[in-house]
Structures are given as C-alpha cells and as structure tokens.
Tab-separated table of C-alpha atoms in Angstrom:
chain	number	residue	atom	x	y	z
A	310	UNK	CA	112.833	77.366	70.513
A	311	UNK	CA	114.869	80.383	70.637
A	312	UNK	CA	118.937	79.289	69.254
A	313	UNK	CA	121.816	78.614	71.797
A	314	UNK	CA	118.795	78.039	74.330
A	315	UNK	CA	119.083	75.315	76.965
A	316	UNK	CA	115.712	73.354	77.810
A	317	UNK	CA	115.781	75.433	81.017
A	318	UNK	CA	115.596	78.948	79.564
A	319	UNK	CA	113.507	77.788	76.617
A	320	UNK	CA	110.774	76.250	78.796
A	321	UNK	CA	110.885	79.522	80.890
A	322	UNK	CA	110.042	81.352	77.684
A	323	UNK	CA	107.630	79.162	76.964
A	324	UNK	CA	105.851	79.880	80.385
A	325	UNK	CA	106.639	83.403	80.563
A	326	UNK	CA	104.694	83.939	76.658
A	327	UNK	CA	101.595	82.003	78.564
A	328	UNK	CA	101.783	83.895	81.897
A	329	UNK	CA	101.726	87.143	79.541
A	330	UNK	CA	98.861	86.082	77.616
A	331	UNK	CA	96.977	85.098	81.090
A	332	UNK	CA	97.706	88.427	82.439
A	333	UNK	CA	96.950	90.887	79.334
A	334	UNK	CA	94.084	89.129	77.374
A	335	UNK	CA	92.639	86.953	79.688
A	336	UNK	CA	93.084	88.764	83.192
A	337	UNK	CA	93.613	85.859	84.802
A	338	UNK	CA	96.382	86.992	87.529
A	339	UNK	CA	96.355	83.761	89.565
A	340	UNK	CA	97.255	81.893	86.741
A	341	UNK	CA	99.682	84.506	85.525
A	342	UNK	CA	101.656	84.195	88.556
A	343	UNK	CA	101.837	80.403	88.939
A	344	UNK	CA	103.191	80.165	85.118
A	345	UNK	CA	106.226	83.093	86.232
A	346	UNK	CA	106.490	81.166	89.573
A	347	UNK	CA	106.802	77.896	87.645
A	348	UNK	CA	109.310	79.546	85.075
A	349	UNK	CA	111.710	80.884	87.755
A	350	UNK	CA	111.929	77.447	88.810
A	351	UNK	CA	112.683	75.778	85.773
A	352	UNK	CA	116.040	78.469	85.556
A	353	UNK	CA	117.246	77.610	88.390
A	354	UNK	CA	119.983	79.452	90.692
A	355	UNK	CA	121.834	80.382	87.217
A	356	UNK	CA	122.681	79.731	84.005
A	357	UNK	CA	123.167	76.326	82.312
A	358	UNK	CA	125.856	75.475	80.446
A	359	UNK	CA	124.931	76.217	77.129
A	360	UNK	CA	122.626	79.032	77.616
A	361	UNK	CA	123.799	82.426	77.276
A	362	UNK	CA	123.846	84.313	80.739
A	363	UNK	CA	121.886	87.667	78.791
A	364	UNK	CA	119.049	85.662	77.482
A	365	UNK	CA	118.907	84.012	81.308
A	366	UNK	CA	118.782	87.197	82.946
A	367	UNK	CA	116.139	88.677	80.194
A	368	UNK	CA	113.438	85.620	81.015
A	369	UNK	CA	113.922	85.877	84.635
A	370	UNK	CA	113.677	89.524	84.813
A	371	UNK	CA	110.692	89.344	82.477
A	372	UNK	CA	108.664	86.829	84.357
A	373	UNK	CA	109.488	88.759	87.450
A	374	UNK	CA	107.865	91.937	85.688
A	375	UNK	CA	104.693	90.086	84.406
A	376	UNK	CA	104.823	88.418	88.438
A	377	UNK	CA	105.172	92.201	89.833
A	378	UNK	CA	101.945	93.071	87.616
A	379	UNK	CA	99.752	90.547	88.989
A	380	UNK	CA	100.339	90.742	92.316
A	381	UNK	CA	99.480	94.272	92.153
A	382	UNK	CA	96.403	93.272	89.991
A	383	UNK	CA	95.351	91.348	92.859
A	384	UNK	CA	95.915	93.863	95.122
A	385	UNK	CA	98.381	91.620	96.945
A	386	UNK	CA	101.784	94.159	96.448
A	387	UNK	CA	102.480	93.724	100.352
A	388	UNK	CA	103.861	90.268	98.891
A	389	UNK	CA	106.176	91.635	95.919
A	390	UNK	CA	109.228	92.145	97.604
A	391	UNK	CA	109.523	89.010	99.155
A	392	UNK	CA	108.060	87.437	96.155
A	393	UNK	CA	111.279	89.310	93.852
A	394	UNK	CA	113.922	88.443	96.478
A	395	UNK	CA	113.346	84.702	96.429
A	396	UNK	CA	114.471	84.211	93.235
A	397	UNK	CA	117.639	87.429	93.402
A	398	UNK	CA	118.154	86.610	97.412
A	399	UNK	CA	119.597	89.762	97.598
A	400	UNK	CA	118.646	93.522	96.721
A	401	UNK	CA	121.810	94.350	94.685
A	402	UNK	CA	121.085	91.409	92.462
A	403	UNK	CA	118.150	92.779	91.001
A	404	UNK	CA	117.559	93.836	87.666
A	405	UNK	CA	117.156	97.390	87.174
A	406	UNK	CA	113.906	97.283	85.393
A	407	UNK	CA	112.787	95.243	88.930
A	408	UNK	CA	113.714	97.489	90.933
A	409	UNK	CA	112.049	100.756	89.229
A	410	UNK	CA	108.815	98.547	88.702
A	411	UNK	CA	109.300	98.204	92.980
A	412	UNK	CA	109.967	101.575	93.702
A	413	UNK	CA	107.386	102.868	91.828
A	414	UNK	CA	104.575	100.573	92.955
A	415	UNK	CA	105.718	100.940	96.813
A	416	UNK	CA	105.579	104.971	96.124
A	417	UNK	CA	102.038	104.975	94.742
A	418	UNK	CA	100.583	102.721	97.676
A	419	UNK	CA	102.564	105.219	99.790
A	420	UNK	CA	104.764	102.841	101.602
A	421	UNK	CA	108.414	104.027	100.323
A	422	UNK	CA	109.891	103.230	103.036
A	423	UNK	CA	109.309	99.444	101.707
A	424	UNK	CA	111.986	100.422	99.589
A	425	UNK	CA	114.072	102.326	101.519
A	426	UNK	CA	117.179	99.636	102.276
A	427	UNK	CA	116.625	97.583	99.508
A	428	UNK	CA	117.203	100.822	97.128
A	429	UNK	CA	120.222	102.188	99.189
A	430	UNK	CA	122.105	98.698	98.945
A	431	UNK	CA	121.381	98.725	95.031
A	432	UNK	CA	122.903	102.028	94.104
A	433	UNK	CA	126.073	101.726	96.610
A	434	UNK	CA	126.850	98.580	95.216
A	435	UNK	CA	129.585	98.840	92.909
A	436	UNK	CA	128.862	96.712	90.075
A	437	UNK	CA	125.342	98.511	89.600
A	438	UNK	CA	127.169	101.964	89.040
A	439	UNK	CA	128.241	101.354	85.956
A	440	UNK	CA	124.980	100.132	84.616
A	441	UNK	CA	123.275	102.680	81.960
A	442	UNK	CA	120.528	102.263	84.258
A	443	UNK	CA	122.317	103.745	87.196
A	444	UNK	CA	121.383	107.405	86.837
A	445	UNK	CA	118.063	107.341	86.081
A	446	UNK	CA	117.534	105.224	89.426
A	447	UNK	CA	119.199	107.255	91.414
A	448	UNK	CA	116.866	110.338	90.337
A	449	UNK	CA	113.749	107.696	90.768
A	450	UNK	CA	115.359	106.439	94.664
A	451	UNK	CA	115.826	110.550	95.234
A	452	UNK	CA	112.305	111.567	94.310
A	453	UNK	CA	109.671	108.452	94.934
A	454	UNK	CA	111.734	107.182	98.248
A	455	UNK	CA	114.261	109.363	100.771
A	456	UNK	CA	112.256	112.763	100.172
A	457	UNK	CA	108.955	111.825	100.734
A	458	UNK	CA	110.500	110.715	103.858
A	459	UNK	CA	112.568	113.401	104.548
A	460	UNK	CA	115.460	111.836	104.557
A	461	UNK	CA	117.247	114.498	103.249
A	462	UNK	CA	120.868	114.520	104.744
A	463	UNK	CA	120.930	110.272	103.741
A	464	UNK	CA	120.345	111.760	99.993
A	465	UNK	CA	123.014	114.236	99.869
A	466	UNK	CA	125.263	111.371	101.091
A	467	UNK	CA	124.125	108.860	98.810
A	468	UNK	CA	124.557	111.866	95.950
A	469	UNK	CA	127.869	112.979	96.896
A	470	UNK	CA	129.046	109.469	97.768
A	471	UNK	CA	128.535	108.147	93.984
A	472	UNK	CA	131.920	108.083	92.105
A	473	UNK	CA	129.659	108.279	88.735
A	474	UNK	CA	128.350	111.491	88.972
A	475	UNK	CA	130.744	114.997	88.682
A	476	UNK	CA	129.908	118.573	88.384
A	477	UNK	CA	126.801	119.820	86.987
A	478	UNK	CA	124.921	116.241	87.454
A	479	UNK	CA	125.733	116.327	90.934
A	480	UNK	CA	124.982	120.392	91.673
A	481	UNK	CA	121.409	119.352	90.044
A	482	UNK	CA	120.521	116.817	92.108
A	483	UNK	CA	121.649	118.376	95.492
A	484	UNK	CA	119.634	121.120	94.199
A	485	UNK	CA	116.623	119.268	93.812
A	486	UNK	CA	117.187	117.795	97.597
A	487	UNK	CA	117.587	121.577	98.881
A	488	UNK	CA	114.173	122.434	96.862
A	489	UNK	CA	112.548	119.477	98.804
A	490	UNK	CA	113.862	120.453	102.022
A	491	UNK	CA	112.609	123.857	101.843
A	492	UNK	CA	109.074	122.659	100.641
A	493	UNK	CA	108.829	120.729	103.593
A	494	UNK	CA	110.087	122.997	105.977
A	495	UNK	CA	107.168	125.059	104.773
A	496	UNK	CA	105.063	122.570	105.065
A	497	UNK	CA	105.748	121.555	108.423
A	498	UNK	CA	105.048	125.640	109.978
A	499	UNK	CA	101.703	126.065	107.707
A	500	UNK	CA	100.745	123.248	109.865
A	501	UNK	CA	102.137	124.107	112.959
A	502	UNK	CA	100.587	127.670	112.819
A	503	UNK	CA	97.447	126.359	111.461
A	504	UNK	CA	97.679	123.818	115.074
A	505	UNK	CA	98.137	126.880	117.170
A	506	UNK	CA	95.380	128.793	115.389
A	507	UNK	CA	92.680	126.059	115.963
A	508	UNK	CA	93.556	125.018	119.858
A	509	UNK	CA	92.386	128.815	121.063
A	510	UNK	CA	89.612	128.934	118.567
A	511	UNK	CA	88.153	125.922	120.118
A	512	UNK	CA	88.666	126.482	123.494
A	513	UNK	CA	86.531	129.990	122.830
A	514	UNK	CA	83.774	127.914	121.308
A	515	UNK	CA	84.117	125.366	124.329
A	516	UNK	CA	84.429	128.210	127.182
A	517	UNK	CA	81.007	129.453	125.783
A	518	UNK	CA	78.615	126.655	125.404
A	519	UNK	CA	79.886	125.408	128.975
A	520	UNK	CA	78.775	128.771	130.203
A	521	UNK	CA	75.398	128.682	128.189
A	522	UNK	CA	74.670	125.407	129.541
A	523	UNK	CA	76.037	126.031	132.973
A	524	UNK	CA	73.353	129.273	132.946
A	525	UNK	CA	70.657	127.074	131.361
A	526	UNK	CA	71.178	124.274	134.545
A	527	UNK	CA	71.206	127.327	137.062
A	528	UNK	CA	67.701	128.250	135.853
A	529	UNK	CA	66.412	124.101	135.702
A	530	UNK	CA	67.450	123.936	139.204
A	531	UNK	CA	65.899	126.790	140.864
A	532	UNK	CA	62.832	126.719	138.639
A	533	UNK	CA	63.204	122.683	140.783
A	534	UNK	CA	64.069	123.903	143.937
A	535	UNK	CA	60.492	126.619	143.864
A	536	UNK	CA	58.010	124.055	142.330
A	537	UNK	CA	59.322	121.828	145.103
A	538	UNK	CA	58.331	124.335	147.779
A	539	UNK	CA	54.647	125.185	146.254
A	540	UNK	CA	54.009	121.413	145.279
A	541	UNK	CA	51.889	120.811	148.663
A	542	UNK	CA	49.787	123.683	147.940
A	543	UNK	CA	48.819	122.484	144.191
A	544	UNK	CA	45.695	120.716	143.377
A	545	UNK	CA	46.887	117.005	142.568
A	546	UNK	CA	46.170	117.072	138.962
A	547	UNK	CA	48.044	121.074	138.203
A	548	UNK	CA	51.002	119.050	140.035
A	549	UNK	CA	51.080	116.522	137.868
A	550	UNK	CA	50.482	118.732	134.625
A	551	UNK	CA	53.455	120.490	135.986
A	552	UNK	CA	55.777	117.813	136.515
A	553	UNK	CA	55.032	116.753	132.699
A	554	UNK	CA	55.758	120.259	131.445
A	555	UNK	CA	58.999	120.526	133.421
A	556	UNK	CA	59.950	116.609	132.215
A	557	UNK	CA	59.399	117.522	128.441
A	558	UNK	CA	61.706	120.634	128.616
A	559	UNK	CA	64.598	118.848	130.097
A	560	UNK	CA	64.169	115.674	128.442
A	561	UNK	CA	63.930	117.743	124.625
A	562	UNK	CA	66.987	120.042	125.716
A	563	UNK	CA	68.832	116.672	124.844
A	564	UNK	CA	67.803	114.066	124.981
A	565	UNK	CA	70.807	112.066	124.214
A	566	UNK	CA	73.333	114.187	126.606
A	567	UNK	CA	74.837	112.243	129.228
A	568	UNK	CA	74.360	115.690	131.048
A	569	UNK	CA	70.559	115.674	131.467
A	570	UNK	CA	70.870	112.386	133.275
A	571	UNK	CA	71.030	114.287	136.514
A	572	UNK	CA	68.180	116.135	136.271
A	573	UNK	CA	65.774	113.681	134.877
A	574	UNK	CA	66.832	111.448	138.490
A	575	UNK	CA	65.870	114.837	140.635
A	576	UNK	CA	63.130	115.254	138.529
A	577	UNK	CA	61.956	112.006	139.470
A	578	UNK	CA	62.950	112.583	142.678
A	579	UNK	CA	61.057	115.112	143.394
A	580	UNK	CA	57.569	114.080	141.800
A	581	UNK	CA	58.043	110.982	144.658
A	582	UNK	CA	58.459	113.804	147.268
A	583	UNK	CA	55.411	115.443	145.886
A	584	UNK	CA	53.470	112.413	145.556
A	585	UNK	CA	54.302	111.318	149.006
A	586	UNK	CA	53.076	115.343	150.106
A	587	UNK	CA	50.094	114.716	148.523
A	588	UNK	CA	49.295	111.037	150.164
A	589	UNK	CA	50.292	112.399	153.749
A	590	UNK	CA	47.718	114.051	156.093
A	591	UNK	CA	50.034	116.571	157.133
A	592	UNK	CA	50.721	118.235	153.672
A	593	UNK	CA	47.238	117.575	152.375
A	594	UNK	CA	45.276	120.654	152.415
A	595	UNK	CA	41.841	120.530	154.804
A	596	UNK	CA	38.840	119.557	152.995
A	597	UNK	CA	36.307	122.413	152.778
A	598	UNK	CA	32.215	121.454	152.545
C-alpha cells in the first residue's frame, strides 16, 4: 500500500493495476472496465481525509484512461463521454490527459463535433489556463475539432480570447486557422466546379441514349404496325415463325427494362388479332383444290 494512502485510494490502485493487466496482457476489455468502474467508486466524489488530493486525482484519471481504452477496444467509444463525465460531472473538471485521449479518439472515428462543447468549456475555464497542459490542448482543440468543422471564426475567438497566449504564439496559431480556411475554401470550388462539370456531361450522355432508344422504338412500332397489315395474307405457320422472331428481338433488347413492357403487351396483342384473322372466315384466304 502506497504511504499517506487512505483505504479508498489504495483499493483504487489496487483495481486500477488489475484492470491494466486485464486490458494489456490478457485483452479482456469487459473485465478491464468493470475493475476502473469499480475503482471510481471506491474514491468517491473526492478525497478522504488523509489521502493526498494529487495521488486521488492520478488513480482516477488513470482508471479513466485504461476505461477510455477499452471502450474503444470494444468498439463501444459512442459511450466514452458519458462514461468520463459520470465520475468529473462536468467538462472543465477533467483531467487534461482525459480530455486529449477524448479528442483524439472522437477525431479518428470522425465525430469531432462530439467534442466540440465539451472542449470549448475546458479551455475558457479559468483554472485550466494555467495548467502546463493548456497550450498543447489548445493546438490539439484547433486542429482535431473546430477546423475540420470549419469553424473557423469560433477559433480565432477562442485564440484571441486566451489571456495566456501573447505575440508570436498567438500570430502562429491564427496563422494556422487562415491556412485552414484557405484549404477549404479551395476545397469547397474544386468541388463545386467539378458539380457543374458532371451535370452537362450527363445530361449529353442522357439526351443521346433517349434519342437512340426513342429511334430504335420508332422502327419496333412500324416494323408492328406492317406485319399487322400482311398477317391475314401469311400462311399460319410463317405467322407464327414471325411473331417468334419479332418476340426474341424485343424481349433480348432488354430484357429487364421496364421500357419493353409496352411492347411485349402489343406484341401480344397483336398475335391475338392475328390469331383471331386466321380463325375467322372472312380473313381466311379461299381454299384452292
């Protein structure tokens, strides 16, 4: 047991040196995150009397680390926000090391904007700008969270609105916001011109085929409309050779187009009409000895 350690904090130790050994060597994460669950809520709200408030802080943060790793191990990160703010209730409590372990997981899943008023409460909260911490996560909020949002006028704010940074620290990092701003601005007219480019381009390809198949139905039909008017005057088995013919070439233009539908039902159409010429006496051609 670690000296000047309450039973609180020293049973957390104990559970987070198990949850770490469960996570690294055995890879079980379930268990991993029970023992970090279970040693947050042997700590309590806060410190004991008799424990030191740093080494409370250092095994609460740490089991919240080892927690952070195995819910992303078990591809359950939608849950470590919530997870983190039960036990810090609100964002500007967390630990630094927390929070960059949060923004970077909710960048590489690319949800930042998870982290988008969680991050601005930490760094505009007074007592976290004079952590050693403090600059670094600023850069990290800049770069993983407002940009690749484009939120680009709410990080010159947050950048000029930080007491902590003068001068040349604050030219560089409203210079890295302008660089972003310009890269996306690029980004957004390649696109838009590439949009324009494509809409014409397909309406050409479009405009064409309709007119191929448009000519290609012209030609079905009145290649129809002239077997239809010569049927009654073909022997009965030429008709029906026909009628095959003319049934295969529409069918295997396409089979599966919604657009041959309509022919196929005159087709059918008009093999009744030229059965029913054939059956009556008036179409049927005399019988010769």
């Amino acid at each position: 047991e670690p000296p000047g350690w309450a039973p609180g904090p020293a049973q957390a130790a104990a559970l987070l040196e198990e949850a770490a050994d469960l996570l690294v060597l055995h890879r079980d994460f379930a268990a991993a995150l029970e023992r970090c669950e279970a040693g947050c809520d042997s700590l309590g709200p806060g410190p004991e009397p008799g424990a030191g408030p740093e080494s409370f802080a250092e095994v609460k943060c740490s089991l919240c680390v080892v927690g952070i790793q195995a819910l992303a191990e078990m591809n359950r990160w939608r849950e470590v926000l919530s997870w983190v703010l039960q036990y810090y209730h609100v964002p500007e409590h967390l630990p630094p090391k927390v929070l960059e372990l949060c923004m970077l997981l909710y960048s590489k899943v690319e949800e930042p904007q998870v982290m988008l008023e969680v991050g601005s409460s930490w760094l505009r909260a007074q007592a976290n700008q004079s952590l050693p911490e403090f600059g670094s996560l600023l850069e990290l909020y800049l770069v993983q969270v407002l940009l690749p949002l484009g939120r680009f006028e709410g990080a010159e704010e947050l950048v000029r609105g930080c007491a902590v940074f003068h001068g040349q620290q604050q030219l560089e990092f409203l210079s890295t916001i302008l660089e972003s701003r310009s890269r996306w601005a690029q980004r957004e007219q390649t696109r838009s011109a590439a949009e324009e480019q494509q809409d014409p381009a397909t309406e050409t390809v479009l405009g064409v085929l309709s007119q191929k198949l448009l000519t290609m139905f012209t030609l079905l039909r009145r290649a129809l409309r002239s077997m239809s008017n010569h049927f009654y005057l073909l022997p009965y088995k030429k008709m029906l050779l026909a009628t095959f013919l003319l049934y295969l070439v529409v069918v295997r233009l396409d089979p599966a187009s919604p657009t041959s539908l309509p022919f196929i039902y005159k087709l059918v159409q008009l093999f009744r009409q030229a059965w029913a010429a054939v059956l009556s006496p008036v179409h049927r051609p005399p019988i010769r000895d």
